[in-house]
Amino acid sequence: AKALADLCEQAPDWPALAVVLERLSDIDPDAESRAKVAYRLAYLYEMQLSNTKGAIGAYRKLIGTSLETDALPVLERLYESTGDEVSLADILERRALHEKDGEAARLLAFRAADLRAARSSDLGAVLDGWRRFLETYGPSREIHARILPLLEREQRFEELAKTLDAEAGLTPSEERIPVLAKLAKVRL
């Protein structure tokens, strides 16, 4: 199969090469070799064949391999171009896990949670997503602005009070009175 791939590349017969590489990326017994073939296939689909769907499939094969960190930004770009926000959120979360810069990881995770919140009609799932974000990255006014209305809507008053209390601690003194008033109302 590797010799056939070389032959197709010399021809150059890109569609035939894609078929051969697709097969090789599935059957090569060595995981690192499979990853390299999948990367080559992804590049071929994207650059030579202008096949976004094929490129996405090939880049997804790199998740869980040594080439995952190379594939994730490309997948992010491809999912943005296709408008697949659910898959984009998954990729952003994976990128956040690999990111060494804490603030960059936080921004990626925030974007993923925000995409999920915008697309989901399940308020419980949206709340769970924001809770996970808070557990991982800590409180912020930006997150509180998103979670407070959800807690009110779901009538989760104990959690609402705790979140308002945390918000009061983050709010500048000149803006704190309305937050404390709302907190007092919730506790009544």
Short mmCIF file of C-alpha atoms in Angstrom, two decimals:
data_model
loop_
_atom_site.label_atom_id
_atom_site.label_comp_id
_atom_site.label_asym_id
_atom_site.label_seq_id
_atom_site.Cartn_x
_atom_site.Cartn_y
_atom_site.Cartn_z
CA ALA A 1 0.00 0.00 0.00
CA LYS A 2 2.90 2.35 0.72
CA ALA A 3 4.36 1.67 -2.73
CA LEU A 4 0.97 2.35 -4.29
CA ALA A 5 0.80 5.65 -2.39
CA ASP A 6 4.21 6.62 -3.77
CA LEU A 7 3.07 5.68 -7.27
CA CYS A 8 -0.11 7.76 -6.98
CA GLU A 9 1.91 10.72 -5.72
CA GLN A 10 4.31 10.52 -8.65
CA ALA A 11 1.43 10.36 -11.17
CA PRO A 12 0.06 12.80 -9.56
CA ASP A 13 -3.31 11.16 -9.02
CA TRP A 14 -4.60 12.96 -5.92
CA PRO A 15 -7.99 11.21 -5.65
CA ALA A 16 -6.33 7.79 -5.91
CA LEU A 17 -3.68 8.85 -3.40
CA ALA A 18 -6.43 9.91 -1.00
CA VAL A 19 -8.02 6.44 -1.23
CA VAL A 20 -4.69 4.72 -0.55
CA LEU A 21 -3.78 7.04 2.33
CA GLU A 22 -7.24 6.64 3.83
CA ARG A 23 -6.73 2.90 3.92
CA LEU A 24 -3.15 3.17 5.21
CA SER A 25 -4.23 5.54 7.99
CA ASP A 26 -6.54 2.78 9.21
CA ILE A 27 -4.43 -0.36 8.79
CA ASP A 28 -0.80 0.58 9.45
CA PRO A 29 0.23 -1.45 12.54
CA ASP A 30 2.42 1.36 13.92
CA ALA A 31 0.45 4.14 15.66
CA GLU A 32 3.02 6.83 14.83
CA SER A 33 3.04 5.81 11.16
CA ARG A 34 -0.78 5.88 11.09
CA ALA A 35 -0.70 9.40 12.52
CA LYS A 36 1.82 10.59 9.93
CA VAL A 37 -0.24 9.06 7.12
CA ALA A 38 -3.42 10.68 8.49
CA TYR A 39 -1.63 14.04 8.62
CA ARG A 40 -0.47 13.60 5.02
CA LEU A 41 -4.04 12.64 4.05
CA ALA A 42 -5.51 15.67 5.83
CA TYR A 43 -3.10 17.98 4.03
CA LEU A 44 -3.95 16.33 0.70
CA TYR A 45 -7.69 16.69 1.26
CA GLU A 46 -7.38 20.30 2.34
CA MET A 47 -4.75 21.65 -0.03
CA GLN A 48 -4.88 19.51 -3.17
CA LEU A 49 -8.48 18.33 -3.28
CA SER A 50 -10.26 21.22 -1.47
CA ASN A 51 -12.29 18.61 0.38
CA THR A 52 -13.13 20.11 3.78
CA LYS A 53 -15.15 17.12 4.96
CA GLY A 54 -12.32 14.73 4.07
CA ALA A 55 -9.76 17.02 5.73
CA ILE A 56 -11.82 17.15 8.91
CA GLY A 57 -12.11 13.37 8.99
CA ALA A 58 -8.38 12.93 8.51
CA TYR A 59 -7.41 15.59 11.07
CA ARG A 60 -9.82 13.98 13.58
CA LYS A 61 -7.79 10.77 13.24
CA LEU A 62 -4.93 12.71 14.83
CA ILE A 63 -6.80 13.27 18.09
CA GLY A 64 -5.15 11.16 20.74
CA THR A 65 -1.87 10.94 18.80
CA SER A 66 1.41 12.81 19.07
CA LEU A 67 0.16 15.10 16.28
CA GLU A 68 -3.03 16.15 18.08
CA THR A 69 -1.73 19.59 19.03
CA ASP A 70 -0.92 20.24 15.36
CA ALA A 71 -4.37 19.13 14.25
CA LEU A 72 -6.50 21.03 16.76
CA PRO A 73 -5.93 24.59 15.44
CA VAL A 74 -6.60 23.37 11.90
CA LEU A 75 -9.79 21.61 13.03
CA GLU A 76 -10.82 24.80 14.78
CA ARG A 77 -10.42 26.74 11.54
CA LEU A 78 -12.22 24.10 9.48
CA TYR A 79 -15.15 23.82 11.89
CA GLU A 80 -15.46 27.60 11.95
CA SER A 81 -15.63 27.62 8.16
CA THR A 82 -18.35 24.94 8.11
CA GLY A 83 -20.36 26.49 10.94
CA ASP A 84 -20.33 23.25 12.98
CA GLU A 85 -20.37 24.92 16.40
CA VAL A 86 -20.91 21.72 18.39
CA SER A 87 -17.75 20.14 16.99
CA LEU A 88 -15.95 23.48 17.28
CA ALA A 89 -16.79 23.59 21.01
CA ASP A 90 -15.33 20.08 21.43
CA ILE A 91 -12.12 21.13 19.70
CA LEU A 92 -11.83 24.32 21.74
CA GLU A 93 -12.16 22.30 24.94
CA ARG A 94 -9.40 19.94 23.79
CA ARG A 95 -7.20 22.89 22.88
CA ALA A 96 -7.78 24.35 26.35
CA LEU A 97 -6.59 21.08 27.91
CA HIS A 98 -3.33 21.22 25.94
CA GLU A 99 -2.73 24.95 26.36
CA LYS A 100 0.19 25.77 28.66
CA ASP A 101 -0.72 29.45 29.05
CA GLY A 102 -3.45 29.61 31.71
CA GLU A 103 -5.14 32.70 30.30
CA ALA A 104 -5.16 31.30 26.76
CA ALA A 105 -6.63 28.03 28.10
CA ARG A 106 -9.29 30.00 29.96
CA LEU A 107 -10.24 31.93 26.82
CA LEU A 108 -10.54 28.73 24.77
CA ALA A 109 -12.64 27.02 27.45
CA PHE A 110 -14.82 30.13 27.80
CA ARG A 111 -15.43 30.23 24.07
CA ALA A 112 -16.35 26.53 24.08
CA ALA A 113 -18.78 26.97 26.99
CA ASP A 114 -20.28 30.06 25.37
CA LEU A 115 -20.84 28.19 22.08
CA ARG A 116 -22.53 25.33 23.93
CA ALA A 117 -24.71 27.74 25.90
CA ALA A 118 -25.82 29.53 22.75
CA ARG A 119 -26.84 26.29 21.02
CA SER A 120 -28.44 24.35 23.87
CA SER A 121 -32.04 24.53 25.00
CA ASP A 122 -31.21 22.39 28.06
CA LEU A 123 -30.65 24.98 30.82
CA GLY A 124 -29.42 22.30 33.21
CA ALA A 125 -26.68 21.25 30.79
CA VAL A 126 -25.73 24.89 30.17
CA LEU A 127 -25.52 25.51 33.93
CA ASP A 128 -23.37 22.40 34.35
CA GLY A 129 -21.01 23.70 31.67
CA TRP A 130 -20.63 27.07 33.36
CA ARG A 131 -20.18 25.36 36.77
CA ARG A 132 -17.34 23.25 35.35
CA PHE A 133 -15.79 26.41 33.98
CA LEU A 134 -16.06 28.12 37.39
CA GLU A 135 -14.52 25.09 39.12
CA THR A 136 -11.60 25.04 36.70
CA TYR A 137 -10.89 28.75 36.20
CA GLY A 138 -12.47 30.40 39.22
CA PRO A 139 -15.06 33.16 39.47
CA SER A 140 -15.20 36.16 37.20
CA ARG A 141 -17.76 38.84 36.52
CA GLU A 142 -17.97 37.69 32.92
CA ILE A 143 -19.01 34.18 33.97
CA HIS A 144 -21.35 35.47 36.65
CA ALA A 145 -23.10 37.61 34.02
CA ARG A 146 -23.89 34.41 32.15
CA ILE A 147 -24.75 32.12 35.03
CA LEU A 148 -26.81 34.46 37.25
CA PRO A 149 -29.80 34.75 34.86
CA LEU A 150 -29.79 30.96 34.42
CA LEU A 151 -29.82 30.39 38.17
CA GLU A 152 -32.71 32.83 38.54
CA ARG A 153 -34.65 31.18 35.73
CA GLU A 154 -34.09 27.74 37.24
CA GLN A 155 -34.90 29.09 40.73
CA ARG A 156 -31.70 27.72 42.23
CA PHE A 157 -31.77 30.24 45.06
CA GLU A 158 -29.04 28.79 47.27
CA GLU A 159 -26.56 28.67 44.39
CA LEU A 160 -27.79 32.08 43.22
CA ALA A 161 -27.03 33.54 46.66
CA LYS A 162 -23.52 32.04 46.68
CA THR A 163 -22.84 33.35 43.17
CA LEU A 164 -24.17 36.81 44.05
CA ASP A 165 -21.95 36.81 47.14
CA ALA A 166 -18.93 35.97 44.96
CA GLU A 167 -20.01 38.64 42.46
CA ALA A 168 -20.21 41.24 45.26
CA GLY A 169 -16.61 40.44 46.13
CA LEU A 170 -15.51 41.04 42.53
CA THR A 171 -17.62 44.15 41.91
CA PRO A 172 -16.05 47.61 42.31
CA SER A 173 -17.40 49.38 45.39
CA GLU A 174 -19.37 51.95 43.37
CA GLU A 175 -21.31 49.12 41.63
CA ARG A 176 -21.73 46.83 44.64
CA ILE A 177 -25.00 48.18 46.12
CA PRO A 178 -27.32 46.70 43.44
CA VAL A 179 -25.59 43.32 43.75
CA LEU A 180 -25.93 43.34 47.55
CA ALA A 181 -29.58 44.41 47.28
CA LYS A 182 -30.30 41.50 44.94
CA LEU A 183 -28.44 39.17 47.32
CA ALA A 184 -30.56 40.38 50.25
CA LYS A 185 -33.73 39.83 48.21
CA VAL A 186 -32.68 36.28 47.31
CA ARG A 187 -31.88 35.43 50.93
CA LEU A 188 -35.29 36.61 52.14
#
